[in-house]
Coordinates of C-alpha atoms and ligand atoms in Angstrom, one line a residue:
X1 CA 0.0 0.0 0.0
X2 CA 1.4 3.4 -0.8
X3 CA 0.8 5.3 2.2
X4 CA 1.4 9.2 3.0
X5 CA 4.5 9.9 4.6
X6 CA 6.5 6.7 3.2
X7 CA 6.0 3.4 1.7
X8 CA 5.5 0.7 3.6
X9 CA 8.6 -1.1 3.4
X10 CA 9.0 -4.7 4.1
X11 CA 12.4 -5.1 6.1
X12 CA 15.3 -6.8 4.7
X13 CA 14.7 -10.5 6.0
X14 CA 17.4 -12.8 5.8
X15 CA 16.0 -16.6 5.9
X16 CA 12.9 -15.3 7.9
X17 CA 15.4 -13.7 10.5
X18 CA 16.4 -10.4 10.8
X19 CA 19.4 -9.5 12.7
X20 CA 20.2 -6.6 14.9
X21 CA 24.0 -5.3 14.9
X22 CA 25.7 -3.0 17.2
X23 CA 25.6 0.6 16.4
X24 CA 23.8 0.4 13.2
X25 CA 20.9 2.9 12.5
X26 CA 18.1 0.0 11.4
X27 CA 17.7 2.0 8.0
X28 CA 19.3 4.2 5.4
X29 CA 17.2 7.1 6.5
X30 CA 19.5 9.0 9.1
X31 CA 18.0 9.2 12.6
X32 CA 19.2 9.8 16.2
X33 CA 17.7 6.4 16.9
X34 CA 20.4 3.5 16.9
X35 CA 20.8 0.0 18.4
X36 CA 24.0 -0.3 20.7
X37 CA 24.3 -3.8 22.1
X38 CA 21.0 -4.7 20.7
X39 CA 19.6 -2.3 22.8
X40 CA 17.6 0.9 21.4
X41 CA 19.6 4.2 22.2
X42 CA 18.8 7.9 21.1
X43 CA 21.7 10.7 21.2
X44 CA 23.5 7.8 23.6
X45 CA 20.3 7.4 26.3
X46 CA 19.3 4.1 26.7
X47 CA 15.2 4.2 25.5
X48 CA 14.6 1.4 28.1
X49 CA 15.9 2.7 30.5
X50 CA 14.2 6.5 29.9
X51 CA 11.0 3.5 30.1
X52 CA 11.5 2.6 32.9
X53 CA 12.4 6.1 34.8
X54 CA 9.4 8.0 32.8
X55 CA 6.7 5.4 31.9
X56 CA 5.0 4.8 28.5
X57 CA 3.4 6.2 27.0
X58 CA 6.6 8.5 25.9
X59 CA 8.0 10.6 23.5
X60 CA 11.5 11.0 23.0
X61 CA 13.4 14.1 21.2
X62 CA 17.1 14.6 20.7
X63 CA 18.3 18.5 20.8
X64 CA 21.2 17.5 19.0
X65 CA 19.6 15.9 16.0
X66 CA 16.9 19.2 15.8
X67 CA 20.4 21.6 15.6
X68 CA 21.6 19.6 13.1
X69 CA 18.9 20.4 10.4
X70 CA 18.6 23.7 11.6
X71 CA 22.6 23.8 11.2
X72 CA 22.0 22.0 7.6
X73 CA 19.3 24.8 6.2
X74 CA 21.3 27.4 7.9
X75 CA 24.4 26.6 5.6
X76 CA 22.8 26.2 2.6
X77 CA 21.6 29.7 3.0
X78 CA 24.4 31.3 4.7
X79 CA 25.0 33.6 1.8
X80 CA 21.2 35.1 1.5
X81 CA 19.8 37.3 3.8
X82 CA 17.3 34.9 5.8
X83 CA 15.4 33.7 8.8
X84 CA 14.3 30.4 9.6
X85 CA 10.9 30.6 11.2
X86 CA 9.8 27.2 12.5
X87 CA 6.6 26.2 12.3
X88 CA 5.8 25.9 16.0
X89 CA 2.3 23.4 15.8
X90 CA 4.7 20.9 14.2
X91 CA 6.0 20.3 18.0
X92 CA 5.4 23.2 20.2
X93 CA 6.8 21.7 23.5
X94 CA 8.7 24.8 25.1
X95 CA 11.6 23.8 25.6
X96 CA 11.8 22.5 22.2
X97 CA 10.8 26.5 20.8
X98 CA 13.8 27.2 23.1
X99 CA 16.6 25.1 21.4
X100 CA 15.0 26.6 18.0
X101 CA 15.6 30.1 19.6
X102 CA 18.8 30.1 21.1
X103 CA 19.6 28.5 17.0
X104 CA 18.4 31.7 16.0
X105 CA 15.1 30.8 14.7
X106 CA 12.2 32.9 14.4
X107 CA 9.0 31.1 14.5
X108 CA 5.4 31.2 12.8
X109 CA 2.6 30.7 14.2
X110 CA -1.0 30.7 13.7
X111 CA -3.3 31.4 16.8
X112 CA -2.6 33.5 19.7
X113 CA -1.6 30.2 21.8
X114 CA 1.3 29.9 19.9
X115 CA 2.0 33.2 20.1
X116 CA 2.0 33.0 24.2
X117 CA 3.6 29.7 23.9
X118 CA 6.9 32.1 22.5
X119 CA 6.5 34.8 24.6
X120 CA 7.1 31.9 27.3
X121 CA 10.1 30.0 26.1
X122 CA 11.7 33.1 23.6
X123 CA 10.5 36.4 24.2
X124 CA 13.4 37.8 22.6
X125 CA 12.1 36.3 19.6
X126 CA 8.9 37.7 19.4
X127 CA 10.1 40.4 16.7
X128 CA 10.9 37.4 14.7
X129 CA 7.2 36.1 14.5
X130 CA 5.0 35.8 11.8
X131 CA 1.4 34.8 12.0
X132 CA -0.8 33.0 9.8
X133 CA -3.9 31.7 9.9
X134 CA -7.3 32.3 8.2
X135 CA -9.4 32.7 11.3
X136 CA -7.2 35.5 13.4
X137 CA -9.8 36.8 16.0
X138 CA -9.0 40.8 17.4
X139 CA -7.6 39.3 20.4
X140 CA -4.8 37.5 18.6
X141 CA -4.2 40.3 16.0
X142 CA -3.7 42.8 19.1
X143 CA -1.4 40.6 21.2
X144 CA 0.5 40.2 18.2
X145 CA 0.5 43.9 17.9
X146 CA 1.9 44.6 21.4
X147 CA 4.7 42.2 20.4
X148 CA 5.6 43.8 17.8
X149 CA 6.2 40.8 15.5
X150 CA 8.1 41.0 12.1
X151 CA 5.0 40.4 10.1
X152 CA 1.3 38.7 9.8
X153 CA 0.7 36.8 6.7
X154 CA -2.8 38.2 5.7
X155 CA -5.2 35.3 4.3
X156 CA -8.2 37.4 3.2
X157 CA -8.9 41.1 2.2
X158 CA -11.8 41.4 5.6
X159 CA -8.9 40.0 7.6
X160 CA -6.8 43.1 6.1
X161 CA -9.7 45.7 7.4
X162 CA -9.7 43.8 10.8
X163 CA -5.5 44.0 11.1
X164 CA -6.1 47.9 9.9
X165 CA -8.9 48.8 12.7
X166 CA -7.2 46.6 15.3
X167 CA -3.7 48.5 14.7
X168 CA -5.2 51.9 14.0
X169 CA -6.8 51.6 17.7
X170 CA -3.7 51.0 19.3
X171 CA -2.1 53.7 17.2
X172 CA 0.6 51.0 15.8
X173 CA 1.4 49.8 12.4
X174 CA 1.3 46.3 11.1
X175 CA 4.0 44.8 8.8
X176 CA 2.0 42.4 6.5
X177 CA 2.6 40.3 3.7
X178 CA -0.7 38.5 1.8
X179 CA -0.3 35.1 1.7
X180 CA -1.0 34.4 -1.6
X181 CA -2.4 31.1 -3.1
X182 CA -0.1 31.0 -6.0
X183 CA -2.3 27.7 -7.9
X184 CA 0.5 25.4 -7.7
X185 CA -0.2 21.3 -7.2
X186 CA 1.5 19.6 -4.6
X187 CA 2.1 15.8 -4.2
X188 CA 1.1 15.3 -0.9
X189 CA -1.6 14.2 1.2
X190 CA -5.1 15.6 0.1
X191 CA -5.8 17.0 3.7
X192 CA -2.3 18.7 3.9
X193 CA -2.4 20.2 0.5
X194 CA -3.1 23.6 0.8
X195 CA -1.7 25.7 -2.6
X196 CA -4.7 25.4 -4.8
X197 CA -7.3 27.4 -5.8
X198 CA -9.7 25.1 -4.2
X199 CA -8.2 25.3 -0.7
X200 CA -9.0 28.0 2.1
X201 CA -5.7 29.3 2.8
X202 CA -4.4 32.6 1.0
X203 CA -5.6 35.2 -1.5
X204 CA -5.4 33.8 -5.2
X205 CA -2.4 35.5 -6.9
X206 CA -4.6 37.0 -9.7
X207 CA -6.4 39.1 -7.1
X208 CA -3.4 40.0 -5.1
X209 CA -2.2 43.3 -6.8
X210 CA -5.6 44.8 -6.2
X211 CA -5.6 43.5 -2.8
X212 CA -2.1 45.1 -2.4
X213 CA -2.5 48.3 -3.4
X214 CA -5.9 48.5 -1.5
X215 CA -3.8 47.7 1.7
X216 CA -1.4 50.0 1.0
X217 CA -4.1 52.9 1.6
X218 CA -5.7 51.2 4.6
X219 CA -4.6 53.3 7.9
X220 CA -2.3 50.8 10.1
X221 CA -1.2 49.0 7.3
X222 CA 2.4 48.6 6.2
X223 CA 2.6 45.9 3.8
X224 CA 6.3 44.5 4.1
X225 CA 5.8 41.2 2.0
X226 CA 4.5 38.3 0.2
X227 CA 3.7 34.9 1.7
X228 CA 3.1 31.4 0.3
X229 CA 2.9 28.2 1.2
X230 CA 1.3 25.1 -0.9
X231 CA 1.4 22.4 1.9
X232 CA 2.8 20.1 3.2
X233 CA 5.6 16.9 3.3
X234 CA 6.5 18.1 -0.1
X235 CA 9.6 15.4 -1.6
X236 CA 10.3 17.2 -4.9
X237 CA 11.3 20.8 -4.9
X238 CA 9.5 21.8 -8.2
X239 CA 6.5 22.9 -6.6
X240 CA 8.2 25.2 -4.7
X241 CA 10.3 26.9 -7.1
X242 CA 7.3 27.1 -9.1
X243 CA 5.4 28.9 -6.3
X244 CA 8.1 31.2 -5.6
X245 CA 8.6 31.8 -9.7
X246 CA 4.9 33.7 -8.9
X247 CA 5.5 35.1 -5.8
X248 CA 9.0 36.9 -8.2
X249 CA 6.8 38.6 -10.3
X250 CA 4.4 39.6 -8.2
X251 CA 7.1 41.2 -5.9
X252 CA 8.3 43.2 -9.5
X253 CA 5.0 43.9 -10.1
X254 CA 4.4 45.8 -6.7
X255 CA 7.8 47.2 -6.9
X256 CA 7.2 48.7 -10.2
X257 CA 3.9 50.1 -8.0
X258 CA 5.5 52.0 -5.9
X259 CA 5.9 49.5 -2.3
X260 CA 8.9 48.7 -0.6
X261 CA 8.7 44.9 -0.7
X262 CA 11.6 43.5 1.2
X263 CA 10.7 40.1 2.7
X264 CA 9.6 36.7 0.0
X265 CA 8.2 34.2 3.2
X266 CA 8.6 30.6 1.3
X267 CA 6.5 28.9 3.7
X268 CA 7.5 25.4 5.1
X269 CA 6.4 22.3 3.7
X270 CA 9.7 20.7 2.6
X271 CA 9.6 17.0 3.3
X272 CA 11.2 13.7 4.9
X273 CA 11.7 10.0 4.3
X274 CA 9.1 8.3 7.1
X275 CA 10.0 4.6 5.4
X276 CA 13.5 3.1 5.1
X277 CA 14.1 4.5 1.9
X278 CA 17.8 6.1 1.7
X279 CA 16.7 9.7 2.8
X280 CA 20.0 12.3 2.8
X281 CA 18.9 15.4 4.7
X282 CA 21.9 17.4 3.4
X283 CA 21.2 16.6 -0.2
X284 CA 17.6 17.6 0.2
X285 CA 18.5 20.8 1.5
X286 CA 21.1 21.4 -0.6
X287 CA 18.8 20.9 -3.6
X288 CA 15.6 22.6 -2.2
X289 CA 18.0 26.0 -0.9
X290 CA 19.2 25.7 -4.8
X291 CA 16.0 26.1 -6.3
X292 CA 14.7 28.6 -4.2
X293 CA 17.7 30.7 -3.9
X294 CA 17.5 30.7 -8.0
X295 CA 14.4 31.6 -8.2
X296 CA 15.0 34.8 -5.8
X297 CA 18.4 35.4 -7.3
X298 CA 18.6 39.1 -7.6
X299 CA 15.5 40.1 -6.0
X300 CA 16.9 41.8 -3.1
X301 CA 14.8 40.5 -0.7
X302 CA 14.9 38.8 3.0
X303 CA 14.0 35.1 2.8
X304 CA 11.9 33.8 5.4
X305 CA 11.3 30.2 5.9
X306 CA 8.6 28.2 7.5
X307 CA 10.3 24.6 8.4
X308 CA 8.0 22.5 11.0
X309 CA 8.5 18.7 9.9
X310 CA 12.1 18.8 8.5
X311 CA 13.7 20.1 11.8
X312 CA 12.1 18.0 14.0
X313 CA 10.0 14.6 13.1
X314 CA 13.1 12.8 13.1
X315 CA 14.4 14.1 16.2
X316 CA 11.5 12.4 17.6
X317 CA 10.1 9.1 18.6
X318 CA 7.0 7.6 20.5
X319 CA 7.9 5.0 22.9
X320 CA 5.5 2.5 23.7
X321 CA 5.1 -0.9 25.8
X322 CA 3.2 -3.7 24.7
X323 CA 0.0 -4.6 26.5
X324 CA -1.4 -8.0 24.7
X325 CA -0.8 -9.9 21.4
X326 CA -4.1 -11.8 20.5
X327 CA -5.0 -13.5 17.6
X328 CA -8.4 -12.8 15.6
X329 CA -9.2 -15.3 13.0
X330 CA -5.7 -14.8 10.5
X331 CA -5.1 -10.9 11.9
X332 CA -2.2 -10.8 14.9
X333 CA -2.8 -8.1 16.6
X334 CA 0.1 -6.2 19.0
X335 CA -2.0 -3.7 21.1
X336 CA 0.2 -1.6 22.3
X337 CA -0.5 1.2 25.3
X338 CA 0.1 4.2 23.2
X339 CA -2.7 4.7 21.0
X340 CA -4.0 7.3 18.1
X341 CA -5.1 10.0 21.0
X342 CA -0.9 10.0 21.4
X343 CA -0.2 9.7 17.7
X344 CA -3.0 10.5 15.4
X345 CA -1.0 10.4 12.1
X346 CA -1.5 6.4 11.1
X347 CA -5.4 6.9 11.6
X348 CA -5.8 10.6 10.1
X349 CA -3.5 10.7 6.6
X350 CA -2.3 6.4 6.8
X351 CA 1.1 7.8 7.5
X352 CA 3.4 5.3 8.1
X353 CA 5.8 5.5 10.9
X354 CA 8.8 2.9 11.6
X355 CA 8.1 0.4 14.0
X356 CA 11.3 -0.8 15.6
X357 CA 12.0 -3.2 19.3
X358 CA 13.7 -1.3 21.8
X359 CA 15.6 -4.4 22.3
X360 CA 16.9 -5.6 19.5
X361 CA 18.2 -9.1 21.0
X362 CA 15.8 -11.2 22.0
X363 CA 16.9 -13.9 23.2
X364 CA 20.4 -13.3 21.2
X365 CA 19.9 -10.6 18.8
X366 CA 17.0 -12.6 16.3
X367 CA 13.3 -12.6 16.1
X368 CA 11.4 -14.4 14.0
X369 CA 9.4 -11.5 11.5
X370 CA 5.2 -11.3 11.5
X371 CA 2.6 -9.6 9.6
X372 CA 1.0 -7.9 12.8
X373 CA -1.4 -5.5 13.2
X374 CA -0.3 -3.0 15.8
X375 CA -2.5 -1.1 17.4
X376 CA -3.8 0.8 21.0
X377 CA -6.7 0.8 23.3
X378 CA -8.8 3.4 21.6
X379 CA -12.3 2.1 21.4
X380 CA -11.8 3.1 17.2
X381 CA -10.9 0.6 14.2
X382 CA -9.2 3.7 12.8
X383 CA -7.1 3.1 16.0
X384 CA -4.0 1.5 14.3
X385 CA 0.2 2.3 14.1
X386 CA 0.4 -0.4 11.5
X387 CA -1.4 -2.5 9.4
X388 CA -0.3 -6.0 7.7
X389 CA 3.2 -4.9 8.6
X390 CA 5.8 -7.7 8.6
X391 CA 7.7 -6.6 11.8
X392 CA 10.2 -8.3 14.8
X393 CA 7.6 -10.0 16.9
X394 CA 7.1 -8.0 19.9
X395 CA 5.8 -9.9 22.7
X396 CA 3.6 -8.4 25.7
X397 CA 5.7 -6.1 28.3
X398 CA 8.2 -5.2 25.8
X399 CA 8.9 -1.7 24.2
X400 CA 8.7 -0.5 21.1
X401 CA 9.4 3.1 19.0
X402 CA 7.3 4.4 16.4
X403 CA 9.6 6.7 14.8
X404 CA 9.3 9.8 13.1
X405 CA 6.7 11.3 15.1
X406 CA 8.9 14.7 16.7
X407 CA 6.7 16.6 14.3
X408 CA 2.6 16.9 14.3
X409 CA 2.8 13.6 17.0
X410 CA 2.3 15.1 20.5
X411 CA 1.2 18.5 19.0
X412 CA -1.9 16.1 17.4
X413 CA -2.7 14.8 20.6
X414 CA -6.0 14.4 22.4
X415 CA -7.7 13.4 25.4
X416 CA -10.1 10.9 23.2
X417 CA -11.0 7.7 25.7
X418 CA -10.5 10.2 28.4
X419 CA -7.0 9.2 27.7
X420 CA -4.3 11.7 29.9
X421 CA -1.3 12.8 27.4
X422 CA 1.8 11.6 27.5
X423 CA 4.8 12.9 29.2
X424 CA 8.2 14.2 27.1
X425 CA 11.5 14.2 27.5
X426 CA 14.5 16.2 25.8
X427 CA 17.6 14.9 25.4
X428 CA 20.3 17.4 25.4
X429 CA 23.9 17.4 25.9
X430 CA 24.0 14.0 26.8
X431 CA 21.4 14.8 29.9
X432 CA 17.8 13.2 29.5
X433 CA 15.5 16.0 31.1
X434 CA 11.6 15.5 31.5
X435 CA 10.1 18.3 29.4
X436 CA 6.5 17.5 30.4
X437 CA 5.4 15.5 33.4
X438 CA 2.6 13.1 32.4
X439 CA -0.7 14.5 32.8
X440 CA -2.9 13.0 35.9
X441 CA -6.7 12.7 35.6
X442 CA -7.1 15.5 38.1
X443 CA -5.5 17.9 35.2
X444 CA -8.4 16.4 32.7
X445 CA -10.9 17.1 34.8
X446 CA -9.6 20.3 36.5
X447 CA -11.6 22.5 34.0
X448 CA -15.4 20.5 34.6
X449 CA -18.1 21.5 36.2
X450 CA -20.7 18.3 37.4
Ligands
LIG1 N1 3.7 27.3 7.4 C1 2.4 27.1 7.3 C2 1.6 28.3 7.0 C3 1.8 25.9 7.6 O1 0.4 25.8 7.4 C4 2.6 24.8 7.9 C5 2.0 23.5 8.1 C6 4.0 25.0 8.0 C7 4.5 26.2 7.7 C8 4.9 23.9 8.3 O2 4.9 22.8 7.4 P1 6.0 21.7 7.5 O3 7.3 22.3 7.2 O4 5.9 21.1 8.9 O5 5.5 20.7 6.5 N2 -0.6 17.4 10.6 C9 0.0 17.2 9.3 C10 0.8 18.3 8.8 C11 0.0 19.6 8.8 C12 0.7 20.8 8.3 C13 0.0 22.1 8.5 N3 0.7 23.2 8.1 C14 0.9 15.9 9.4 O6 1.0 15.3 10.5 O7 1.5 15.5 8.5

């Protein structure tokens, strides 16, 4: 099955066996997730052992590997003016925003949440926000205001009049860019899609002089930029260079109009390899900062960046223990104690997410491979990690990581099942640190009334 976010790979099996080596990242696709001693480690922490310290459901996120793809854009655009804003509902854990801003990342973010969730873990970062969204309410668009961020990314011309009255009131002026909907297809997943005319995001490019030179007049108003973005785990960098080719000569257009446009925001989007597919992060930067710094060659203009996924899904795991195996007519089913209120990507797009044992050797570094099901407790079909997936038996009590899920996992999550959400833990300079106690049932029912 050809599933969002990956194949689904069938694992190399070597006479029904597959064997586990020391130090060896189980794929081609780089991650901070590798087997030492058969046992699974991330950034050098033994994954059992952060188990056994902080429970399971659990995710897992190395600071290290999140510098290192901020490190690998920030190269490949060292030499053009540029901010890296990261997306912050990809993972919006604080002290994850905090790594990103002491990196000197900006951030974007699209409700007033998020918004707070920098003033709490950045603040010095605030000027480096922008804001998108097509629902802002006044109360978002005015503490935005007061924090003076770099610049909201208009979806609609009422929005505009909204920004205009808001700022007016507080006798302040707003830096905007439109974002515009430049009409470019996307290969991605249908829900994540968002650069077409059909979709709800943006103004459509034909309409966006008009809409330009209408803000230009409105009181408040200081339009500063244009925005796109066309979705969403994005492999090929086509679609983008063909956005930004628009956004060009829309930018000469205004120009030639008389506004100072100094900032192109790219958007995020660019993708990863969830499978075991060879993925090379530097080559796919390398090749998507080509093609965008070509397009822009010459314009003269700030390059902002919206990265969510890239920087941090692969930084990530979700560590899990295994409740029951149980066999249904020919279906094996591993249920496992995380479940799709944790991870919601398998049951929402049929993303596929690596499924690997935390320890490798059982009982000396073999298991025999099945075609399992594994799934969690949620009282939903939909509720499923994998499906038909040929995988390392996994056996009731042990652990297991679903990879891949440091971006839109524990930002996705829910309190479906009257579930609590799991706890999260950072790992940093060699120093596992609990970023998020796990949530009791007193904090779900804190805010009910009987
Ligand atoms: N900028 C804007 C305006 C966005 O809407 C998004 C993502 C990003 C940046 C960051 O995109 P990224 O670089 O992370 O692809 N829940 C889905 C993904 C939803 C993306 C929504 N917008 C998933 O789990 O795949």
């Amino acid at each position: 099955m050809e599933a969002y976010g990956g194949r689904n790979p069938q694992p190399g099996a070597i006479g029904g066996l597959r064997r586990y080596d020391s130090k060896v990242n189980p794929s081609a696709c780089p991650r901070p997730f590798v087997y030492a001693d058969h046992r699974l480690t991330c950034s050098g922490m033994d994954l059992a052992e952060l188990a056994e310290e902080f429970g399971t459901p659990l995710y897992v996120y190395s600071a290290d590997a999140i510098r290192e793809r901020v490190e690998l854009l920030q190269r490949e655009f060292a030499g053009t003016p540029h901010t890296l804003c990261y997306a912050v509902k990809a993972n919006s854990a604080l002290a994850v925003l905090k790594v990103l801003a002491g990196l000197g990342c900006g951030f974007d973010i699209v409700s007033g949440g998020e918004l707070e969730r920098v003033r709490r873990s950045a603040p010095a970062a605030l000027h480096e926000v922008v804001f998108a969204g097509v629902g802002k309410q006044a109360w978002e668009i005015d503490a935005a205001l007061q924090s003076d961020i770099l610049m909201f990314n208009v979806e609609s011309e009422a929005e505009l009049d909204v920004i205009s009255q808001r700022a007016s009131r507080a006798g302040k002026s707003a830096r905007i860019a439109l974002r515009v909907n430049p009409d470019v297809f996307a290969e991605t997943h249908p829900y994540i899609s968002t650069g077409l005319r059909e979709h709800k995001f943006g103004i459509a490019i034909e309409r966006a002089r008009h809409a330009y030179l209408r803000a230009a007049k409105l009181p408040g108003i200081e339009p500063v930029g244009v925005s796109v973005h066309i979705g969403s785990q994005i492999r090929s960098v086509e679609p983008f260079a063909q956005a930004l080719q628009r956004v060009r000569s829309l930018v000469e257009e205004l120009r030639a109009d008389g506004l100072s446009i100094r900032y192109v925001d790219g958007g995020g989007g660019f993708g990863i390899e969830y499978g075991n597919q060879a993925f090379d992060p530097a080559a796919s930067a390398a090749a998507y900062a080509a093609a965008i710094r070509s397009v822009l060659n010459g314009l003269g203009v700030h390059l902002l960046l919206e990265p969510g996924r890239f920087l941090v899904a692969q930084a990530g795991a979700l560590l899990t223990r295994i409740l029951y195996t149980k066999q249904n007519g020919a279906k094996h089913f591993v249920v496992a104690d995380a479940a799709m209120n944790d991870l919601i990507r398998p049951a929402l797009y049929q993303a596929h997410h690596e499924i690997l044992p935390v320890l490798g050797g059982f009982p000396e570094s073999e298991r025999p491979l099945v075609t399992v099901d594994v799934v969690g407790p949620v009282c939903e079909s939909g509720d499923f990690f994998a499906r038909d997936r040929t995988l390392p038996e996994l056996r009731s009590g042990e652990l297991a990581a679903l990879l891949d899920a440091g971006a839109y996992g524990f930002s996705l999550a829910s309190h479906y099942n009257t579930r609590v959400n799991p706890a999260e833990v950072l790992i940093d300079h060699g120093q596992a640190r609990l970023i998020r106690r796990r949530e009791t049932l007193e904090d779900l029912f804190a805010p009910e009334v009987v």
